[in-house]
């Protein structure tokens, strides 16, 4: 047999091996046996000590946050709510779901370039959004996530009759997700535990954008920070007050991105990789902290002035990106 001239059987084996390798790469990196990837919060166990059963990575939903979109639906079920500045100095939310999936979430709105960097901390998350600026769409398609729009998953979305378009697009998460992802999928880098020593007694904290503001007021009865947006108490469509166990005011660089809306207003890009100052609000107190996220694939850690980790209270976390 001449070297360099494989038989038909050898060639077939090579083709099959290449196909298997290609399929495994296309499918992404699936971890077996590990409960987390080293970026999960310390509180990745349920209160009874058992790990929350999971079926994949998190669901992230872009949620409208102008006055016409409120009250929102399903916001109280999120594990983490990120608040970011968008065009015109307004705000938009990204709700991340891992331990609970509500029946309905919305109103759903469009994605931004900053979302792609923020979502790299998760293992191929599902991103539910209404669309994006045309030039941004190829970047979303190449990102290590599962994009789901009404065009791609029409049965998962519907238009409600309670609000005018475009503030009435809603998502049924069960149509996108095989089940609850589980706490191990929440690879934010956050730690949960007892409150640090010290801190400053804080009754209320407001973060302002050019055309929006968030206010968090401590409720000793509920042991939560009651959320208000643009001066109005935030409620869900069920009438429930939106409340966070921990609020993080994360001071970041906000610069102009390459993309703009139809009116020519450029989208702010919120840099969530790097380090900077932060304030952690929990248990009616404010704690000075430093945030660090070295790589986009890392979670974000928060440390106190002495370098020790700042633990969060168990429950929903709100992270508000404020301009440094």
mmCIF file of C-alpha atoms in Angstrom:
data_model
loop_
_atom_site.group_PDB
_atom_site.id
_atom_site.type_symbol
_atom_site.label_atom_id
_atom_site.label_comp_id
_atom_site.label_asym_id
_atom_site.label_seq_id
_atom_site.Cartn_x
_atom_site.Cartn_y
_atom_site.Cartn_z
ATOM 1 C CA UNK A 1 0.000 0.000 0.000
ATOM 2 C CA UNK A 2 1.394 3.414 -0.951
ATOM 3 C CA UNK A 3 1.728 5.996 1.855
ATOM 4 C CA UNK A 4 -0.408 9.103 1.333
ATOM 5 C CA UNK A 5 -3.084 7.202 -0.588
ATOM 6 C CA UNK A 6 -5.626 6.047 2.058
ATOM 7 C CA UNK A 7 -8.138 3.339 1.369
ATOM 8 C CA UNK A 8 -11.842 4.170 1.047
ATOM 9 C CA UNK A 9 -12.454 2.869 4.590
ATOM 10 C CA UNK A 10 -9.672 5.054 6.027
ATOM 11 C CA UNK A 11 -11.017 8.101 4.215
ATOM 12 C CA UNK A 12 -14.524 7.409 5.517
ATOM 13 C CA UNK A 13 -13.223 7.211 9.092
ATOM 14 C CA UNK A 14 -11.474 10.533 8.674
ATOM 15 C CA UNK A 15 -14.637 12.184 7.375
ATOM 16 C CA UNK A 16 -16.705 10.817 10.254
ATOM 17 C CA UNK A 17 -14.140 11.945 12.827
ATOM 18 C CA UNK A 18 -14.091 15.429 11.371
ATOM 19 C CA UNK A 19 -17.885 15.568 11.441
ATOM 20 C CA UNK A 20 -17.975 14.555 15.118
ATOM 21 C CA UNK A 21 -15.365 17.184 15.993
ATOM 22 C CA UNK A 22 -17.240 19.883 14.093
ATOM 23 C CA UNK A 23 -20.520 18.984 15.792
ATOM 24 C CA UNK A 24 -18.946 19.125 19.250
ATOM 25 C CA UNK A 25 -17.432 22.539 18.566
ATOM 26 C CA UNK A 26 -20.689 23.875 17.142
ATOM 27 C CA UNK A 27 -22.642 22.660 20.155
ATOM 28 C CA UNK A 28 -20.410 24.659 22.490
ATOM 29 C CA UNK A 29 -18.722 23.599 25.714
ATOM 30 C CA UNK A 30 -21.037 21.511 27.875
ATOM 31 C CA UNK A 31 -19.766 20.767 31.354
ATOM 32 C CA UNK A 32 -20.564 17.428 32.945
ATOM 33 C CA UNK A 33 -20.472 16.678 36.643
ATOM 34 C CA UNK A 34 -19.577 20.201 37.799
ATOM 35 C CA UNK A 35 -22.135 22.245 39.696
ATOM 36 C CA UNK A 36 -20.569 25.521 38.652
ATOM 37 C CA UNK A 37 -17.730 26.917 36.575
ATOM 38 C CA UNK A 38 -15.867 28.653 39.351
ATOM 39 C CA UNK A 39 -17.645 31.967 38.764
ATOM 40 C CA UNK A 40 -20.866 31.134 40.609
ATOM 41 C CA UNK A 41 -21.781 32.932 43.844
ATOM 42 C CA UNK A 42 -21.023 31.311 47.176
ATOM 43 C CA UNK A 43 -24.763 30.949 47.718
ATOM 44 C CA UNK A 44 -25.211 28.510 44.826
ATOM 45 C CA UNK A 45 -27.047 26.089 47.092
ATOM 46 C CA UNK A 46 -30.688 26.139 48.075
ATOM 47 C CA UNK A 47 -31.529 26.904 51.740
ATOM 48 C CA UNK A 48 -31.886 23.182 52.470
ATOM 49 C CA UNK A 49 -28.333 22.573 51.263
ATOM 50 C CA UNK A 50 -29.364 20.945 48.002
ATOM 51 C CA UNK A 51 -28.243 22.324 44.672
ATOM 52 C CA UNK A 52 -31.065 23.741 42.598
ATOM 53 C CA UNK A 53 -31.836 21.427 39.692
ATOM 54 C CA UNK A 54 -30.892 23.007 36.385
ATOM 55 C CA UNK A 55 -31.479 22.457 32.694
ATOM 56 C CA UNK A 56 -29.036 24.858 31.072
ATOM 57 C CA UNK A 57 -27.928 28.460 31.095
ATOM 58 C CA UNK A 58 -29.752 31.593 32.131
ATOM 59 C CA UNK A 59 -32.489 33.473 30.333
ATOM 60 C CA UNK A 60 -31.796 37.195 29.906
ATOM 61 C CA UNK A 61 -34.648 39.443 28.777
ATOM 62 C CA UNK A 62 -34.331 43.069 27.653
ATOM 63 C CA UNK A 63 -37.187 44.954 29.321
ATOM 64 C CA UNK A 64 -38.647 48.321 28.391
ATOM 65 C CA UNK A 65 -38.441 50.954 31.115
ATOM 66 C CA UNK A 66 -40.092 54.149 29.905
ATOM 67 C CA UNK A 67 -43.275 55.341 31.597
ATOM 68 C CA UNK A 68 -45.499 53.916 28.829
ATOM 69 C CA UNK A 69 -44.078 50.438 29.465
ATOM 70 C CA UNK A 70 -44.882 50.305 33.158
ATOM 71 C CA UNK A 71 -45.935 48.379 35.108
ATOM 72 C CA UNK A 72 -43.745 45.533 33.909
ATOM 73 C CA UNK A 73 -44.567 41.845 34.114
ATOM 74 C CA UNK A 74 -42.365 39.142 35.630
ATOM 75 C CA UNK A 75 -39.689 41.496 36.909
ATOM 76 C CA UNK A 76 -40.070 40.283 40.487
ATOM 77 C CA UNK A 77 -39.078 36.720 39.479
ATOM 78 C CA UNK A 78 -35.632 37.711 38.193
ATOM 79 C CA UNK A 79 -32.522 36.736 40.134
ATOM 80 C CA UNK A 80 -30.625 39.788 38.894
ATOM 81 C CA UNK A 81 -31.860 43.016 37.300
ATOM 82 C CA UNK A 82 -29.324 45.186 35.490
ATOM 83 C CA UNK A 83 -30.165 48.842 34.825
ATOM 84 C CA UNK A 84 -28.283 50.611 32.037
ATOM 85 C CA UNK A 85 -28.370 53.971 30.306
ATOM 86 C CA UNK A 86 -29.531 54.084 26.679
ATOM 87 C CA UNK A 87 -30.155 56.745 24.052
ATOM 88 C CA UNK A 88 -31.476 60.100 25.153
ATOM 89 C CA UNK A 89 -30.369 59.487 28.738
ATOM 90 C CA UNK A 90 -33.216 57.011 29.299
ATOM 91 C CA UNK A 91 -32.884 53.620 30.986
ATOM 92 C CA UNK A 92 -33.485 50.018 30.063
ATOM 93 C CA UNK A 93 -33.436 46.832 32.108
ATOM 94 C CA UNK A 94 -31.998 43.386 31.590
ATOM 95 C CA UNK A 95 -33.645 40.764 33.796
ATOM 96 C CA UNK A 96 -31.724 37.509 34.321
ATOM 97 C CA UNK A 97 -33.638 34.356 35.271
ATOM 98 C CA UNK A 98 -32.048 31.226 36.720
ATOM 99 C CA UNK A 99 -34.039 29.906 39.690
ATOM 100 C CA UNK A 100 -37.567 30.886 38.609
ATOM 101 C CA UNK A 101 -39.270 31.397 35.269
ATOM 102 C CA UNK A 102 -42.432 33.521 35.350
ATOM 103 C CA UNK A 103 -45.287 32.731 33.004
ATOM 104 C CA UNK A 104 -44.861 36.056 31.208
ATOM 105 C CA UNK A 105 -42.112 38.694 30.987
ATOM 106 C CA UNK A 106 -42.259 42.112 29.415
ATOM 107 C CA UNK A 107 -42.576 44.443 27.732
ATOM 108 C CA UNK A 108 -39.613 43.148 25.698
ATOM 109 C CA UNK A 109 -37.454 45.662 23.839
ATOM 110 C CA UNK A 110 -34.287 45.800 21.755
ATOM 111 C CA UNK A 111 -30.720 44.783 22.575
ATOM 112 C CA UNK A 112 -27.614 46.957 22.830
ATOM 113 C CA UNK A 113 -23.909 46.344 22.195
ATOM 114 C CA UNK A 114 -23.165 46.536 25.937
ATOM 115 C CA UNK A 115 -25.393 43.497 26.501
ATOM 116 C CA UNK A 116 -23.003 41.238 24.623
ATOM 117 C CA UNK A 117 -20.091 42.033 26.937
ATOM 118 C CA UNK A 118 -22.251 41.757 30.047
ATOM 119 C CA UNK A 119 -23.624 38.353 29.003
ATOM 120 C CA UNK A 120 -20.212 36.789 28.380
ATOM 121 C CA UNK A 121 -20.132 35.922 32.101
ATOM 122 C CA UNK A 122 -22.728 33.220 31.430
ATOM 123 C CA UNK A 123 -22.332 29.965 29.490
ATOM 124 C CA UNK A 124 -24.243 30.514 26.222
ATOM 125 C CA UNK A 125 -27.234 32.346 27.725
ATOM 126 C CA UNK A 126 -30.542 32.786 25.936
ATOM 127 C CA UNK A 127 -31.102 36.452 25.089
ATOM 128 C CA UNK A 128 -34.725 37.435 24.469
ATOM 129 C CA UNK A 129 -35.100 40.796 22.718
ATOM 130 C CA UNK A 130 -37.350 42.480 20.191
ATOM 131 C CA UNK A 131 -34.598 43.313 17.714
ATOM 132 C CA UNK A 132 -31.547 45.525 17.376
ATOM 133 C CA UNK A 133 -29.935 48.184 15.240
ATOM 134 C CA UNK A 134 -29.304 46.618 11.811
ATOM 135 C CA UNK A 135 -25.502 46.883 11.940
ATOM 136 C CA UNK A 136 -25.462 45.285 15.394
ATOM 137 C CA UNK A 137 -27.330 42.135 14.335
ATOM 138 C CA UNK A 138 -24.263 40.372 12.809
ATOM 139 C CA UNK A 139 -22.380 40.971 16.079
ATOM 140 C CA UNK A 140 -25.230 39.380 18.029
ATOM 141 C CA UNK A 141 -25.260 36.401 15.660
ATOM 142 C CA UNK A 142 -21.535 35.831 16.260
ATOM 143 C CA UNK A 143 -21.758 36.204 20.046
ATOM 144 C CA UNK A 144 -21.619 33.071 22.259
ATOM 145 C CA UNK A 145 -25.289 33.203 23.135
ATOM 146 C CA UNK A 146 -28.661 32.017 21.868
ATOM 147 C CA UNK A 147 -30.544 34.996 20.418
ATOM 148 C CA UNK A 148 -34.334 34.712 20.412
ATOM 149 C CA UNK A 149 -36.464 37.375 18.735
ATOM 150 C CA UNK A 150 -40.118 37.330 17.663
ATOM 151 C CA UNK A 151 -38.933 36.517 14.130
ATOM 152 C CA UNK A 152 -37.019 33.449 15.321
ATOM 153 C CA UNK A 153 -39.540 32.251 17.940
ATOM 154 C CA UNK A 154 -42.902 33.703 17.016
ATOM 155 C CA UNK A 155 -44.845 31.295 19.244
ATOM 156 C CA UNK A 156 -42.971 32.566 22.336
ATOM 157 C CA UNK A 157 -44.039 36.193 21.892
ATOM 158 C CA UNK A 158 -47.357 37.997 21.743
ATOM 159 C CA UNK A 159 -48.691 41.531 21.641
ATOM 160 C CA UNK A 160 -50.756 42.539 24.661
ATOM 161 C CA UNK A 161 -53.751 44.839 24.569
ATOM 162 C CA UNK A 162 -52.869 46.736 27.753
ATOM 163 C CA UNK A 163 -50.340 49.139 26.226
ATOM 164 C CA UNK A 164 -49.700 50.727 22.834
ATOM 165 C CA UNK A 165 -46.969 49.374 20.561
ATOM 166 C CA UNK A 166 -44.021 49.125 20.839
ATOM 167 C CA UNK A 167 -44.528 48.812 24.609
ATOM 168 C CA UNK A 168 -46.747 45.717 24.483
ATOM 169 C CA UNK A 169 -44.496 42.842 23.359
ATOM 170 C CA UNK A 170 -44.446 39.999 25.882
ATOM 171 C CA UNK A 171 -42.514 36.734 26.217
ATOM 172 C CA UNK A 172 -43.635 33.333 27.481
ATOM 173 C CA UNK A 173 -40.326 31.901 28.832
ATOM 174 C CA UNK A 174 -41.621 28.318 28.838
ATOM 175 C CA UNK A 175 -41.747 28.504 25.040
ATOM 176 C CA UNK A 176 -37.995 29.151 24.926
ATOM 177 C CA UNK A 177 -36.609 27.232 27.893
ATOM 178 C CA UNK A 178 -36.702 23.490 28.529
ATOM 179 C CA UNK A 179 -36.947 24.178 32.250
ATOM 180 C CA UNK A 180 -35.555 26.274 35.083
ATOM 181 C CA UNK A 181 -31.812 26.785 34.472
ATOM 182 C CA UNK A 182 -30.889 26.469 38.159
ATOM 183 C CA UNK A 183 -28.696 28.509 40.484
ATOM 184 C CA UNK A 184 -25.460 26.966 39.224
ATOM 185 C CA UNK A 185 -26.065 28.745 35.912
ATOM 186 C CA UNK A 186 -25.959 32.124 37.664
ATOM 187 C CA UNK A 187 -22.215 32.675 37.168
ATOM 188 C CA UNK A 188 -22.176 36.324 38.186
ATOM 189 C CA UNK A 189 -19.303 36.073 40.660
ATOM 190 C CA UNK A 190 -21.580 37.428 43.414
ATOM 191 C CA UNK A 191 -21.178 36.029 46.941
ATOM 192 C CA UNK A 192 -24.031 35.663 49.408
ATOM 193 C CA UNK A 193 -23.718 35.554 53.177
ATOM 194 C CA UNK A 194 -23.832 37.608 56.379
ATOM 195 C CA UNK A 195 -23.490 41.369 56.124
ATOM 196 C CA UNK A 196 -19.989 42.819 56.474
ATOM 197 C CA UNK A 197 -19.077 44.769 59.577
ATOM 198 C CA UNK A 198 -19.519 48.517 59.527
ATOM 199 C CA UNK A 199 -21.332 50.283 56.744
ATOM 200 C CA UNK A 200 -23.394 53.459 56.862
ATOM 201 C CA UNK A 201 -27.057 53.525 57.861
ATOM 202 C CA UNK A 202 -28.902 54.414 54.662
ATOM 203 C CA UNK A 203 -32.629 55.063 54.278
ATOM 204 C CA UNK A 204 -32.651 55.831 50.569
ATOM 205 C CA UNK A 205 -30.311 56.000 47.574
ATOM 206 C CA UNK A 206 -30.991 57.595 44.193
ATOM 207 C CA UNK A 207 -29.065 57.060 40.949
ATOM 208 C CA UNK A 208 -29.688 59.586 38.176
ATOM 209 C CA UNK A 209 -29.304 59.338 34.422
ATOM 210 C CA UNK A 210 -29.811 62.377 32.188
ATOM 211 C CA UNK A 211 -33.488 61.501 31.634
ATOM 212 C CA UNK A 212 -34.194 58.772 34.205
ATOM 213 C CA UNK A 213 -33.646 57.950 37.860
ATOM 214 C CA UNK A 214 -33.805 55.001 40.229
ATOM 215 C CA UNK A 215 -34.536 55.333 43.946
ATOM 216 C CA UNK A 216 -34.164 52.530 46.474
ATOM 217 C CA UNK A 217 -35.818 52.958 49.873
ATOM 218 C CA UNK A 218 -35.138 50.565 52.737
ATOM 219 C CA UNK A 219 -38.185 48.866 54.261
ATOM 220 C CA UNK A 220 -37.457 47.412 57.693
ATOM 221 C CA UNK A 221 -40.774 45.527 57.586
ATOM 222 C CA UNK A 222 -40.068 43.800 54.270
ATOM 223 C CA UNK A 223 -36.293 43.728 54.746
ATOM 224 C CA UNK A 224 -35.992 44.841 51.144
ATOM 225 C CA UNK A 225 -35.117 47.933 49.139
ATOM 226 C CA UNK A 226 -38.330 49.205 47.543
ATOM 227 C CA UNK A 227 -37.695 50.307 43.976
ATOM 228 C CA UNK A 228 -38.986 53.550 42.472
ATOM 229 C CA UNK A 229 -38.348 54.643 38.900
ATOM 230 C CA UNK A 230 -38.566 58.265 37.786
ATOM 231 C CA UNK A 231 -40.174 59.145 41.102
ATOM 232 C CA UNK A 232 -42.919 56.514 40.910
ATOM 233 C CA UNK A 233 -43.042 53.346 43.062
ATOM 234 C CA UNK A 234 -42.313 50.364 40.818
ATOM 235 C CA UNK A 235 -44.971 47.666 40.763
ATOM 236 C CA UNK A 236 -45.624 44.604 38.672
ATOM 237 C CA UNK A 237 -48.832 44.170 36.698
ATOM 238 C CA UNK A 238 -50.039 42.055 39.628
ATOM 239 C CA UNK A 239 -49.695 45.118 41.893
ATOM 240 C CA UNK A 240 -46.677 43.795 43.790
ATOM 241 C CA UNK A 241 -43.965 46.259 44.788
ATOM 242 C CA UNK A 242 -40.651 45.576 43.099
ATOM 243 C CA UNK A 243 -38.100 45.089 45.881
ATOM 244 C CA UNK A 244 -34.460 44.013 46.030
ATOM 245 C CA UNK A 245 -32.548 42.281 48.795
ATOM 246 C CA UNK A 246 -29.302 43.859 47.565
ATOM 247 C CA UNK A 247 -28.690 46.928 45.441
ATOM 248 C CA UNK A 248 -25.334 47.552 43.780
ATOM 249 C CA UNK A 249 -24.444 50.986 42.439
ATOM 250 C CA UNK A 250 -21.568 50.100 40.117
ATOM 251 C CA UNK A 251 -19.552 53.066 38.843
ATOM 252 C CA UNK A 252 -18.397 52.336 35.305
ATOM 253 C CA UNK A 253 -17.096 54.073 32.206
ATOM 254 C CA UNK A 254 -19.937 54.948 29.826
ATOM 255 C CA UNK A 255 -18.735 55.923 26.356
ATOM 256 C CA UNK A 256 -20.299 56.379 22.926
ATOM 257 C CA UNK A 257 -20.742 53.164 20.921
ATOM 258 C CA UNK A 258 -20.615 52.744 17.141
ATOM 259 C CA UNK A 259 -24.385 52.427 16.879
ATOM 260 C CA UNK A 260 -27.246 54.915 16.929
ATOM 261 C CA UNK A 261 -31.028 54.987 16.716
ATOM 262 C CA UNK A 262 -33.183 56.222 13.818
ATOM 263 C CA UNK A 263 -32.962 59.767 15.156
ATOM 264 C CA UNK A 264 -29.168 59.704 15.089
ATOM 265 C CA UNK A 265 -28.753 59.423 18.861
ATOM 266 C CA UNK A 266 -25.692 57.311 19.572
ATOM 267 C CA UNK A 267 -26.072 54.424 22.005
ATOM 268 C CA UNK A 268 -23.988 54.617 25.189
ATOM 269 C CA UNK A 269 -21.630 51.674 25.702
ATOM 270 C CA UNK A 270 -21.395 50.581 29.344
ATOM 271 C CA UNK A 271 -18.010 49.015 30.110
ATOM 272 C CA UNK A 272 -18.481 46.178 32.597
ATOM 273 C CA UNK A 273 -14.987 44.690 32.270
ATOM 274 C CA UNK A 274 -12.326 46.344 34.386
ATOM 275 C CA UNK A 275 -12.555 47.708 37.919
ATOM 276 C CA UNK A 276 -13.910 50.678 39.812
ATOM 277 C CA UNK A 277 -15.828 51.903 42.813
ATOM 278 C CA UNK A 278 -19.166 50.519 43.945
ATOM 279 C CA UNK A 279 -21.691 50.833 46.725
ATOM 280 C CA UNK A 280 -23.439 47.743 48.057
ATOM 281 C CA UNK A 281 -26.761 48.361 49.792
ATOM 282 C CA UNK A 282 -28.123 45.648 52.033
ATOM 283 C CA UNK A 283 -29.887 45.387 55.387
ATOM 284 C CA UNK A 284 -30.508 49.132 55.537
ATOM 285 C CA UNK A 285 -26.829 50.008 55.233
ATOM 286 C CA UNK A 286 -24.414 51.081 52.507
ATOM 287 C CA UNK A 287 -20.985 49.500 52.132
ATOM 288 C CA UNK A 288 -18.090 50.925 50.131
ATOM 289 C CA UNK A 289 -16.631 48.420 47.695
ATOM 290 C CA UNK A 290 -14.396 47.928 44.694
ATOM 291 C CA UNK A 291 -15.669 45.896 41.735
ATOM 292 C CA UNK A 292 -13.380 43.806 39.545
ATOM 293 C CA UNK A 293 -14.023 41.857 36.361
ATOM 294 C CA UNK A 294 -10.751 41.041 34.609
ATOM 295 C CA UNK A 295 -12.141 39.267 31.553
ATOM 296 C CA UNK A 296 -15.528 39.277 29.862
ATOM 297 C CA UNK A 297 -15.895 35.588 30.702
ATOM 298 C CA UNK A 298 -15.398 36.313 34.414
ATOM 299 C CA UNK A 299 -18.025 37.196 36.949
ATOM 300 C CA UNK A 300 -17.766 40.420 38.940
ATOM 301 C CA UNK A 301 -16.310 40.405 42.443
ATOM 302 C CA UNK A 302 -16.906 43.039 45.106
ATOM 303 C CA UNK A 303 -14.398 43.662 47.883
ATOM 304 C CA UNK A 304 -14.358 46.027 50.829
ATOM 305 C CA UNK A 305 -11.641 48.567 51.727
ATOM 306 C CA UNK A 306 -9.712 45.840 53.561
ATOM 307 C CA UNK A 307 -9.807 43.539 50.522
ATOM 308 C CA UNK A 308 -12.322 41.094 51.977
ATOM 309 C CA UNK A 309 -15.348 40.017 49.886
ATOM 310 C CA UNK A 310 -18.595 41.932 50.328
ATOM 311 C CA UNK A 311 -21.373 39.372 50.586
ATOM 312 C CA UNK A 312 -24.875 40.069 49.275
ATOM 313 C CA UNK A 313 -28.145 39.298 51.034
ATOM 314 C CA UNK A 314 -30.105 36.329 49.719
ATOM 315 C CA UNK A 315 -32.722 37.398 47.206
ATOM 316 C CA UNK A 316 -33.040 39.576 44.139
ATOM 317 C CA UNK A 317 -30.063 41.778 43.243
ATOM 318 C CA UNK A 318 -30.328 45.050 41.347
ATOM 319 C CA UNK A 319 -27.174 46.343 39.674
ATOM 320 C CA UNK A 320 -27.407 49.955 38.506
ATOM 321 C CA UNK A 321 -24.575 51.072 36.234
ATOM 322 C CA UNK A 322 -23.695 54.659 37.139
ATOM 323 C CA UNK A 323 -21.217 56.841 35.277
ATOM 324 C CA UNK A 324 -17.855 56.926 36.996
#
